[in-house]
XYZ file of C-alpha atoms in Angstrom:
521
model
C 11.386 37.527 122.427
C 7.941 38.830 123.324
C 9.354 42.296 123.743
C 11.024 42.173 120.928
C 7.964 41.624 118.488
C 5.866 43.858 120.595
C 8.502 46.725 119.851
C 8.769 45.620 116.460
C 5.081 45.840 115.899
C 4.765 49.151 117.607
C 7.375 50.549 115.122
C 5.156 49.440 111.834
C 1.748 50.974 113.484
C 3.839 53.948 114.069
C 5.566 53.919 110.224
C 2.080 53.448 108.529
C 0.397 55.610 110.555
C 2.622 58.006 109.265
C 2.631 57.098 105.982
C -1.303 57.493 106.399
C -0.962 60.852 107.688
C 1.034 62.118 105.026
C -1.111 60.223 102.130
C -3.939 61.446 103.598
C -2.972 64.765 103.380
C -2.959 65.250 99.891
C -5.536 63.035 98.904
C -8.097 64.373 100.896
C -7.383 67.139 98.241
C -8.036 64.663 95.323
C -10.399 65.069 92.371
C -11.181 62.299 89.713
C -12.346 63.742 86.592
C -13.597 62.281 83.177
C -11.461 64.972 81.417
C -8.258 64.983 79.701
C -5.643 67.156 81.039
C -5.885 69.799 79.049
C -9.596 69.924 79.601
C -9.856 69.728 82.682
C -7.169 72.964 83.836
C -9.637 75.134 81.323
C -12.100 74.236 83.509
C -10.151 75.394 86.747
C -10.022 79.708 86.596
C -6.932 79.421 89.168
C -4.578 78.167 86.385
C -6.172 80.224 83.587
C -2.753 81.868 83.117
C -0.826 78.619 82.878
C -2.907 77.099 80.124
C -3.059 80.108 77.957
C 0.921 80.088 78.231
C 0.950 76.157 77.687
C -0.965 77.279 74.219
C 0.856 80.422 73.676
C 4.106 78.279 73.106
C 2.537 75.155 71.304
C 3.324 72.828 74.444
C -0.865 72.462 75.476
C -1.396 69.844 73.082
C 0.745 67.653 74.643
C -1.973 67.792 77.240
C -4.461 65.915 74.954
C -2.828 62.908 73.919
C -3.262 59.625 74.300
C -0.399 59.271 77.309
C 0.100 59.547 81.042
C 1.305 62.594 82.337
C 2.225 64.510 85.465
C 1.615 68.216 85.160
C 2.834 71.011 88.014
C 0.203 73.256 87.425
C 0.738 76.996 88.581
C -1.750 79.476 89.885
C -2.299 82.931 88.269
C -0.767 84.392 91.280
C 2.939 82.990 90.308
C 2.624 83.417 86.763
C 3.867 86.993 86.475
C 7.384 85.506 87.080
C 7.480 83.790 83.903
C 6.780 86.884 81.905
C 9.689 88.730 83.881
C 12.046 85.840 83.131
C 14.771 86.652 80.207
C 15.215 82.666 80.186
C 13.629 80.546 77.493
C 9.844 80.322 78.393
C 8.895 77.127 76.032
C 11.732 75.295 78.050
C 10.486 76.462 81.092
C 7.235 75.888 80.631
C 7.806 72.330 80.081
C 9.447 71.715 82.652
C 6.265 71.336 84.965
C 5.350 68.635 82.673
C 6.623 65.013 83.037
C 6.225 61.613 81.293
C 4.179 59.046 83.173
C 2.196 59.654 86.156
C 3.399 60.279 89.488
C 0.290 60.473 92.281
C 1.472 61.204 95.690
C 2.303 57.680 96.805
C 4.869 57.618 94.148
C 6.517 60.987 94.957
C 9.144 60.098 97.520
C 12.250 62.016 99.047
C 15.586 61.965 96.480
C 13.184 60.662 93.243
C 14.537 62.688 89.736
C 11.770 63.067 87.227
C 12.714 63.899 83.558
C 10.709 66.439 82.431
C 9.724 67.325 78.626
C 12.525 70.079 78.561
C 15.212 66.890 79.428
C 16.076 68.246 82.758
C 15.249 66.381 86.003
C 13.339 67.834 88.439
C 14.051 66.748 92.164
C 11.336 65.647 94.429
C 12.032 65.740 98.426
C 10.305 66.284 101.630
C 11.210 69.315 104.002
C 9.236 69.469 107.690
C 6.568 67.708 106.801
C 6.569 69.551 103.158
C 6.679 67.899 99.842
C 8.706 70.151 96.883
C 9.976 69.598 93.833
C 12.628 71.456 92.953
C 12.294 74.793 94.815
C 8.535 74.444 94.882
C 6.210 73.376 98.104
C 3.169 71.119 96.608
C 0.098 72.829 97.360
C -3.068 70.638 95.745
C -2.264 66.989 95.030
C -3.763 63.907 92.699
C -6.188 65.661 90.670
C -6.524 62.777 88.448
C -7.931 63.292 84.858
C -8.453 60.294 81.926
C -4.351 60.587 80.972
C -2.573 61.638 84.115
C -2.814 63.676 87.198
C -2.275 67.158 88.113
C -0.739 68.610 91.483
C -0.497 72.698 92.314
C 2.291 74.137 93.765
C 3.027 77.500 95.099
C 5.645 79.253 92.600
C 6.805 78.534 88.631
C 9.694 76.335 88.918
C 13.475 77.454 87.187
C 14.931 74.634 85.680
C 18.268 73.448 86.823
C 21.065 73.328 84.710
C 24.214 71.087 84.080
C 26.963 71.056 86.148
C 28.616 71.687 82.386
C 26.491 74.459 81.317
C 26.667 76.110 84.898
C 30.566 76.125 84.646
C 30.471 77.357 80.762
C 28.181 80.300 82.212
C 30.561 81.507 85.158
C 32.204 85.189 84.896
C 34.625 86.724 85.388
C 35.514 85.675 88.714
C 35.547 82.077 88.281
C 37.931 82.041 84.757
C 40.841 80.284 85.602
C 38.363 76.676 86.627
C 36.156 77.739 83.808
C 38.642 78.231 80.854
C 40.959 75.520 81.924
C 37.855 72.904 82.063
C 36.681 74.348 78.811
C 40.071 74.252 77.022
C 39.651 70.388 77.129
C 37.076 70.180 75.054
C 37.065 68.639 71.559
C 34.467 68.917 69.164
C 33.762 65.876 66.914
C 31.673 65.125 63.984
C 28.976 62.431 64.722
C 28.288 60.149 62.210
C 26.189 57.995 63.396
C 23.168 61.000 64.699
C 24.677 62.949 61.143
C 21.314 62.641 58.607
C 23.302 61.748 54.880
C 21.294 64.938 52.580
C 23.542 64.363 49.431
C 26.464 64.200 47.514
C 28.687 66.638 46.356
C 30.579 67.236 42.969
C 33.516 64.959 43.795
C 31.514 62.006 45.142
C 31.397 62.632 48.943
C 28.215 62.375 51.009
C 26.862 65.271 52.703
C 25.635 65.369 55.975
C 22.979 66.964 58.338
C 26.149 67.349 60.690
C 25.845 66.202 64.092
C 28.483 67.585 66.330
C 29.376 66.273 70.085
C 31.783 67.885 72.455
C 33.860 65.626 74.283
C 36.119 66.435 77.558
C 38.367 64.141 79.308
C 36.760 65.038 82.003
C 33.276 62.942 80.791
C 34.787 60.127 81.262
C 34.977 60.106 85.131
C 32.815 62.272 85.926
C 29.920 63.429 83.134
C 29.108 66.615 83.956
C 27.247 67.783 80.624
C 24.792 64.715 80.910
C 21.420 65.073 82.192
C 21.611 61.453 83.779
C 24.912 61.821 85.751
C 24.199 62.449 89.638
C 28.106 64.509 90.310
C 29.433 66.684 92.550
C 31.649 69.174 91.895
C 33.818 71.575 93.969
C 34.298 74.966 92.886
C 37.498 77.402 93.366
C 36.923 80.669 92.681
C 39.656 82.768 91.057
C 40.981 84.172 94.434
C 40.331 81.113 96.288
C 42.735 79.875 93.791
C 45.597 82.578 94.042
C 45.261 82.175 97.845
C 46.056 78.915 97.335
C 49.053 79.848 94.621
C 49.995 82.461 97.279
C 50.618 79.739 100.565
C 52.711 77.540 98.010
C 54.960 80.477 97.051
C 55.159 81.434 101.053
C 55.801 77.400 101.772
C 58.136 77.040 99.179
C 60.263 80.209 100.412
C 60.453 78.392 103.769
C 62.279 75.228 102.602
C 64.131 76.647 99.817
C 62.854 76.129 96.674
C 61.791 78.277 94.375
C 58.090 77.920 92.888
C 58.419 77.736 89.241
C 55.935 76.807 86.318
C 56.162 73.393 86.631
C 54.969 73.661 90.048
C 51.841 76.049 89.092
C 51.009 73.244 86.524
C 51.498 70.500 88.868
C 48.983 72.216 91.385
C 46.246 73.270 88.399
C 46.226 69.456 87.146
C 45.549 67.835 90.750
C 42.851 70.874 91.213
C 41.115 70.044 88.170
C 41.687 66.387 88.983
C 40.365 66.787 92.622
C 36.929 68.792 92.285
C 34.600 66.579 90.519
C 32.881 63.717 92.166
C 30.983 60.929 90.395
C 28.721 60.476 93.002
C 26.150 63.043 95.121
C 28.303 63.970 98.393
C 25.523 64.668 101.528
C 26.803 65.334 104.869
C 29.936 66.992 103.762
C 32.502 67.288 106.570
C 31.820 63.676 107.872
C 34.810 61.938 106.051
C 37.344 61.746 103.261
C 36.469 62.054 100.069
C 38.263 59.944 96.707
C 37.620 61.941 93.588
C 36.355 60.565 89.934
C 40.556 60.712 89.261
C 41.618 59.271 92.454
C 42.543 62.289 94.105
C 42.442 62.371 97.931
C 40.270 65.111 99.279
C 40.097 66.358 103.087
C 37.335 68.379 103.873
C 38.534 69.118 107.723
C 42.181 70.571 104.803
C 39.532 71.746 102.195
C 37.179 73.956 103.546
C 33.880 74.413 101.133
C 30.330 76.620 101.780
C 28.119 73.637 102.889
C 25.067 75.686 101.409
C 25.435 73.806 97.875
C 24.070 74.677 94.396
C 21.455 72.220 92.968
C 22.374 71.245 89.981
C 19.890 69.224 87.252
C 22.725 66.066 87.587
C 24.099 66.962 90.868
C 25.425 69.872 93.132
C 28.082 72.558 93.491
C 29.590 73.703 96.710
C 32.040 76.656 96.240
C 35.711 76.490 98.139
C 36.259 78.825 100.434
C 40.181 77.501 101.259
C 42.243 75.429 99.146
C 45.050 73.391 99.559
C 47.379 71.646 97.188
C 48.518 68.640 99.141
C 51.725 68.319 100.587
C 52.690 64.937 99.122
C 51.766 66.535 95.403
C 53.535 69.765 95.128
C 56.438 68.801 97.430
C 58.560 66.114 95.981
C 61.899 66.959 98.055
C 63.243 69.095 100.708
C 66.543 68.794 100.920
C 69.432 71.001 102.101
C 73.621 70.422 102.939
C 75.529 70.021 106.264
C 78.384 71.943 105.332
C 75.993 75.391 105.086
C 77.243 74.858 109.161
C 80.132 76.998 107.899
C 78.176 80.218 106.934
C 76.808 80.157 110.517
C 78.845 82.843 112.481
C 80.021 81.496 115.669
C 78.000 83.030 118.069
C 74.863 81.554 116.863
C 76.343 78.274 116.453
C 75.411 77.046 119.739
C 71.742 77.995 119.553
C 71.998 75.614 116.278
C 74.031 73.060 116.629
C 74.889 70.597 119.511
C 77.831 68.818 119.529
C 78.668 66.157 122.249
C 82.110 64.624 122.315
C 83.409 65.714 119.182
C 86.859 66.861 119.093
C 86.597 68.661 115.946
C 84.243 69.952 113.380
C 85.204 71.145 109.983
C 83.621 71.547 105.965
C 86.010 69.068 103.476
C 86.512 69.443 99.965
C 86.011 65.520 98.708
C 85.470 64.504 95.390
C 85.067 65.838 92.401
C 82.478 64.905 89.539
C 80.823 66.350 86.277
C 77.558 65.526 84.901
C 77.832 66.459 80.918
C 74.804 66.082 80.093
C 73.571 68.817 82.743
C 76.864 70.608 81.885
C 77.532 70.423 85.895
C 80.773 70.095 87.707
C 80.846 69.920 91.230
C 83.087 69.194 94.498
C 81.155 67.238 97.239
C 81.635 69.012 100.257
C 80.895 67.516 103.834
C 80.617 67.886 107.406
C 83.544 66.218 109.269
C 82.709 65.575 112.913
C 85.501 63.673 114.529
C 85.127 61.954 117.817
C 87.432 59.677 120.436
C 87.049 56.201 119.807
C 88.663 55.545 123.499
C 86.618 57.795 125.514
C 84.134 55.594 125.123
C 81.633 57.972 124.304
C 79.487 58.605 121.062
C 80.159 61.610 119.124
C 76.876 63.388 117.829
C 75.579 66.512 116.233
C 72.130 67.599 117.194
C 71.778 70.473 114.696
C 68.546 72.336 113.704
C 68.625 72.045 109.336
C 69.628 75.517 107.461
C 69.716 76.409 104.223
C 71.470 79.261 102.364
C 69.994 82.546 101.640
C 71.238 85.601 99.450
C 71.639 88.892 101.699
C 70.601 92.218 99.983
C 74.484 93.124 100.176
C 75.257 90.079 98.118
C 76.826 88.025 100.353
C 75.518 84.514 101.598
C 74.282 84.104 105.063
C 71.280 81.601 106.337
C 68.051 80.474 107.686
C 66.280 78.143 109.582
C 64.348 75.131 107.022
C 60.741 75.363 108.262
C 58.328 72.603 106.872
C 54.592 71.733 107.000
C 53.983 68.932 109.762
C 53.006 65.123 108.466
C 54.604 62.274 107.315
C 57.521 62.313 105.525
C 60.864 59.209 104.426
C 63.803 60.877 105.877
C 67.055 60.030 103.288
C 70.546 61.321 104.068
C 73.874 60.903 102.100
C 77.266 60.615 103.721
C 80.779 60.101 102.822
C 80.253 56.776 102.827
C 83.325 54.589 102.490
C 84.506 53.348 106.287
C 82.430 55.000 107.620
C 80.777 53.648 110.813
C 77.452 52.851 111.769
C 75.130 55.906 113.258
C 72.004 56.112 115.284
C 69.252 58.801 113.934
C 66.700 60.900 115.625
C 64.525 63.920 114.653
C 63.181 65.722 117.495
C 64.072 63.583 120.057
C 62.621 60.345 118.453
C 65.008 57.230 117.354
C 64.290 56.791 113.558
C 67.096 54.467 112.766
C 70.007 52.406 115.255
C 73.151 51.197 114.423
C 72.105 52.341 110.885
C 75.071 50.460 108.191
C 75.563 53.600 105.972
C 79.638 52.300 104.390
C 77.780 51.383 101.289
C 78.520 53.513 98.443
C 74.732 52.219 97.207
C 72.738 54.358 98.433
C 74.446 56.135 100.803
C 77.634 58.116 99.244
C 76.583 61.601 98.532
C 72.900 61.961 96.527
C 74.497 59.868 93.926
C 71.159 57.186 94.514
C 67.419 57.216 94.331
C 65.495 58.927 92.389
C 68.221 61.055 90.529
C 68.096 63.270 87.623
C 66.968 60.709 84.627
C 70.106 59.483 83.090
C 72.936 60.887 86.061
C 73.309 60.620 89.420
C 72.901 63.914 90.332
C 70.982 65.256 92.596
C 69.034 62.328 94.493
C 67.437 61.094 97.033
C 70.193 59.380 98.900
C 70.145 56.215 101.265
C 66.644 55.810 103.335
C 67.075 56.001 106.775
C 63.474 55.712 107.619
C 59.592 57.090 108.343
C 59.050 60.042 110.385
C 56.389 62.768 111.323
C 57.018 66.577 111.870
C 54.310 67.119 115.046
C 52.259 70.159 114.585
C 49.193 71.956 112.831
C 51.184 74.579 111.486
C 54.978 75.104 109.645
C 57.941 74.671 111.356
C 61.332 73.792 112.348
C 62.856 70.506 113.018
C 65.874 68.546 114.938
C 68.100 66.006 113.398
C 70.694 64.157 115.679
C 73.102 61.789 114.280
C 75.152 59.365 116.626
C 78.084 57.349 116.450
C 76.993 53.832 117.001
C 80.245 52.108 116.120
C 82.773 50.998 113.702
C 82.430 49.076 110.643
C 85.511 48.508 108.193
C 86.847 51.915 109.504
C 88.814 52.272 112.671
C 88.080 56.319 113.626
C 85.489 57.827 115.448
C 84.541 60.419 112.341
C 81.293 61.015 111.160
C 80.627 62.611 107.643
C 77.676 63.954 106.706
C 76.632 65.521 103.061
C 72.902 65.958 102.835
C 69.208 65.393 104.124
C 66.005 65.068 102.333
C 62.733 64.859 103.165
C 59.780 62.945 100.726
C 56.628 63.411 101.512
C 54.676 59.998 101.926
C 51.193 59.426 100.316
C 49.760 60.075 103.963
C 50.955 63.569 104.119
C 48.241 65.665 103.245
C-alpha cells in the first residue's frame, strides 16, 4: 500500500510540475495593463498593421466595449498575407477575435472557440507547442481592462464547413458533390422571415428568410458550425475504380451490372461517408456511419493526412469498395449447364463417385403471366446403386453459361469474392432422398431432408419475384465461407445420404445460390 501512494504521489509532482512548466512559459511573457484592448495594441508598434486593418474594416471598435475578449493579435511581419488573400478580409479578420476570455490556463488541447466570424477556431498542443488553428502562440496573457491578448506567428485562414467545402469542390470531385447537393431543398422560414407589409390582395409580406435543408442534416449536420463530423471523400476516379471492380466482379459470377446496381452502390456511398462524430486514430477499428452503414478501414483505404474542417475533418479515399453483402444479393447458376461441358474437360470439373449414370431431364413445365415467362425446369439426374452400398456423389466445380463470339454457348468457371455467404439449392424434390453437402471439402449440411416441395422443388421458394415464384432463393442448406483474400472458385459436393419416401438411389439437382450474409464485407 505504501508503494502504491508513494507512486501515486510521484505521478501528481510530476503532472503539476508539468503543468507549471508549461504555465510558466507563457506567463512569464505576461503584461497587465490599465488599457482597453484596443488601446493598448496602439500602443504596441509590432501589431501596428493589425489594428489599422481592425479599423480599416469597422471591426476595432469591438475592441472598446464594455466585454471580455480574446484577441490573436498578428505582427506586421505576417500581415502582408492578408492583403494577398482574394478571401473576405472583414471575415477573416475577425476571426482572431473571440467572445470571453481565454488566458493560457484555459487554452487546452481539442477546446473550439467561436469566433466573431461564427467559425470555431481549434486550440491544441503540438511538441510542447500551443496553436490554434494552424498558428504556433508566440506571446501569451497580455491582459488589458476587457480581455487578454496572445501573439502568434502567422494570420490565421478560417476553416470552413464540411457543407461549404463540398459545395466548393471542382471538377474532379462532381459526382459526391452534385449528388449531395441535389438533396437539397430550399424552404421559406417563417419564423426568422421579418413581416414588412401587405400586398393588394391582403397577404403579408415578408423580409424572406430562406433555409436549405438536406436529408443528410439530419444524421450528420454538415452545414452547422456546431456539428463536430467526419466525412469521407471519393473522388470522381476513386469512384469509377470502384464502378469498374463491380462491373469486373459481376462478369465473374454472371450477372450483368445494370442501373439499378449503379444506384444501389451511389446510395450506400453517400450513406457510408459521413460520420457524426470526430474519427482520430483511423485504421484502429470499424467504423458505423450517421446511416448505419458498416465501414472497414483495413476494405476502405483513406489518406490519413485529414482536412480540418471548422465542424470536423475530411480524409479523401484513396480505394473504395461497395460491400459485398450490398451490391450482391444472389449468385446463382444451374446444374444442367454440365451438358455444355465437352467431355474432355469434364473430368477436370466434375467428380462423380458411384454413379451409374448422369444425364440433363426435361421436368416440368410452368408460366409466370405476369412476367410473360414460360419455362421447362431442367435438372441434373445422377443415378446411383442403392445395393452397392455406396453413396453416389457429384463433386463439381459451379459453371455458368457464356456466349462465344461465333454465337454458340459454351462456359466458365463461377468465381466469387471470399466471406460469408447462406448456401440455398433447389432440387427435384418429390422422393427424393436425403443428401449430405460440402463446399470445399467442409460438411455444411448431413442427412439434409430436401422431399419437401417447400422450399426445396426448383427456386419456386424464398425470396421470389414479388407476386410469382420465379426465380428464388430455394431451400437453405446452410452457412458457409469462401477462404481467401482475393476472387475465386469454389467446390460443391452433394452425397447420397439415404432414402426417404423414394426407393432409388437418384439424386436431382436444379440450382445453387449464394446470399451474402450481413458479415460479408
Amino acid at each position: 500500500m505504501k508503494n502504491i501512494v508513494g507512486i501515486l504521489l510521484l505521478m501528481l509532482v510530476v503532472a503539476t510540475g508539468c503543468k507549471k512548466n508549461w504555465n510558466d512559459h507563457y506567463e512569464d511573457q505576461g503584461t497587465v495593463s490599465d488599457l482597453d484592448l484596443l488601446a493598448y495594441l496602439k500602443t504596441q508598434p509590432q501589431y501596428s498593421l493589425f489594428v489599422s486593418k481592425l479599423e480599416e474594416y469597422g471591426i476595432a471598435e469591438e475592441l472598446s466595449r464594455d466585454q471580455e475578449l480574446t484577441i490573436w493579435a498578428v505582427p506586421n511581419d505576417q500581415m502582408a498575407v492578408l492583403e494577398a488573400s482574394t478571401e473576405n478580409k472583414a471575415s477573416i479578420l475577425k476571426y482572431h477575435i473571440n467572445n470571453l476570455k481565454y488566458d493560457i490556463g484555459k487554452l487546452k488541447d481539442g477546446l473550439k472557440l467561436i469566433t466573431l466570424n461564427g467559425k470555431y477556431l481549434m486550440v491544441s498542443r503540438k511538441d510542447d507547442q500551443l496553436h490554434v488553428g494552424d498558428a504556433a502562440l508566440t506571446k501569451a496573457n497580455q491582459f488589458c481592462k476587457n480581455g487578454v491578448v496572445h501573439e502568434i506567428d502567422q494570420l490565421l485562414t478560417p476553416d470552413v464547413s464540411i457543407y461549404d467545402y463540398l459545395r466548393g469542390l471542382g471538377s474532379d470531385y462532381s459526382i459526391i458533390r452534385d449528388s449531395v447537393l441535389a438533396m437539397n431543398d430550399t424552404i421559406f422560414d417563417l419564423s426568422n422571415s421579418i413581416p414588412i407589409g401587405v400586398d393588394p390582395t391582403g397577404n403579408t409580406l415578408y423580409d424572406s428568410v430562406f433555409t436549405i435543408t438536406n436529408p443528410i442534416f439530419e444524421k450528420a449536420n454538415i452545414r452547422s458550425e456546431f456539428a463536430n463530423v467526419t466525412m469521407f471523400l471519393p473522388s470522381n476516379q476513386v469512384i469509377k475504380n470502384c464502378f469498374d471492380d463491380l462491373k469486373r466482379l459481376y462478369d465473374q459470377f454472371g450477372k450483368q451490372f445494370l442501373k439499378e446496381d449503379s444506384l444501389i452502390a451511389y446510395s450506400w456511398i453517400k450513406e457510408a461517408i459521413f460520420y457524426n462524430e470526430i474519427i482520430d486514430n483511423y485504421g484502429t477499428k470499424d467504423l458505423t456511419s450517421a446511416f448505419n452503414r458498416a465501414w472497414k478501414p483495413t476494405v476502405q483505404l483513406v489518406d490519413p493526412q485529414y482536412k480540418r474542417m471548422s465542424n470536423g475533418r475530411i480524409f479523401n479515399v484513396t480505394k473504395l469498395k461497395i460491400p459485398n453483402n450490398v451490391h450482391i444479393r444472389m449468385i446463382k447458376q444451374l446444374f444442367h449447364y454440365y451438358e455444355y461441358v465437352p467431355e474432355h474437360e469434364k473430368p477436370d470439373l466434375f467428380t462423380l463417385a458411384n454413379v451409374t449414370g448422369i444425364e440433363p431431364k426435361d421436368r416440368d413445365k410452368v408460366s409466370f403471366p405476369t412476367l410473360g415467362i414460360e419455362l421447362t425446369y431442367r435438372t441434373l439426374l445422377l443415378r446411383g446403386n442403392i445395393s452397392d452400398n455406396l453413396p453416389a456423389s457429384i463433386d463439381f466445380t459451379p459453371i455458368m453459361l457464356e456466349r462465344k463470339p461465333d454465337g454458340s454457348t459454351g462456359y466458365k468457371v463461377v468465381e466469387v469474392p471470399p466471406g460469408e455467404y447462406n448456401l440455398y439449392m433447389g432440387f427435384l424434390a418429390k422422393n427424393h432422398p436425403f443428401v449430405n453437402i460440402y463446399v470445399d471439402g467442409k460438411l455444411i449440411a448431413k442427412s439434409l431432408n430436401v422431399e419437401p416441395a417447400t422450399p426445396w422443388n426448383y427456386d419456386r421458394a424464398t425470396n421470389t419475384v414479388p407476386g410469382t415464384k420465379y426465380n428464388g432463393w430455394g431451400g437453405l442448406v446452410g452457412p458457409l465461407v469462401i477462404e481467401g483474400d482475393k476472387i475465386r472458385s469454389f467446390k460443391i459436393k452433394v452425397e447420397f445420404a439415404g432414402l426417404g419416401k423414394g426407393t432409388v438411389e437418384n439424386i436431382e439437382l436444379y440450382h445453387w445460390a449464394l446470399i451474402p450474409t450481413v458479415n460479408n464485407y
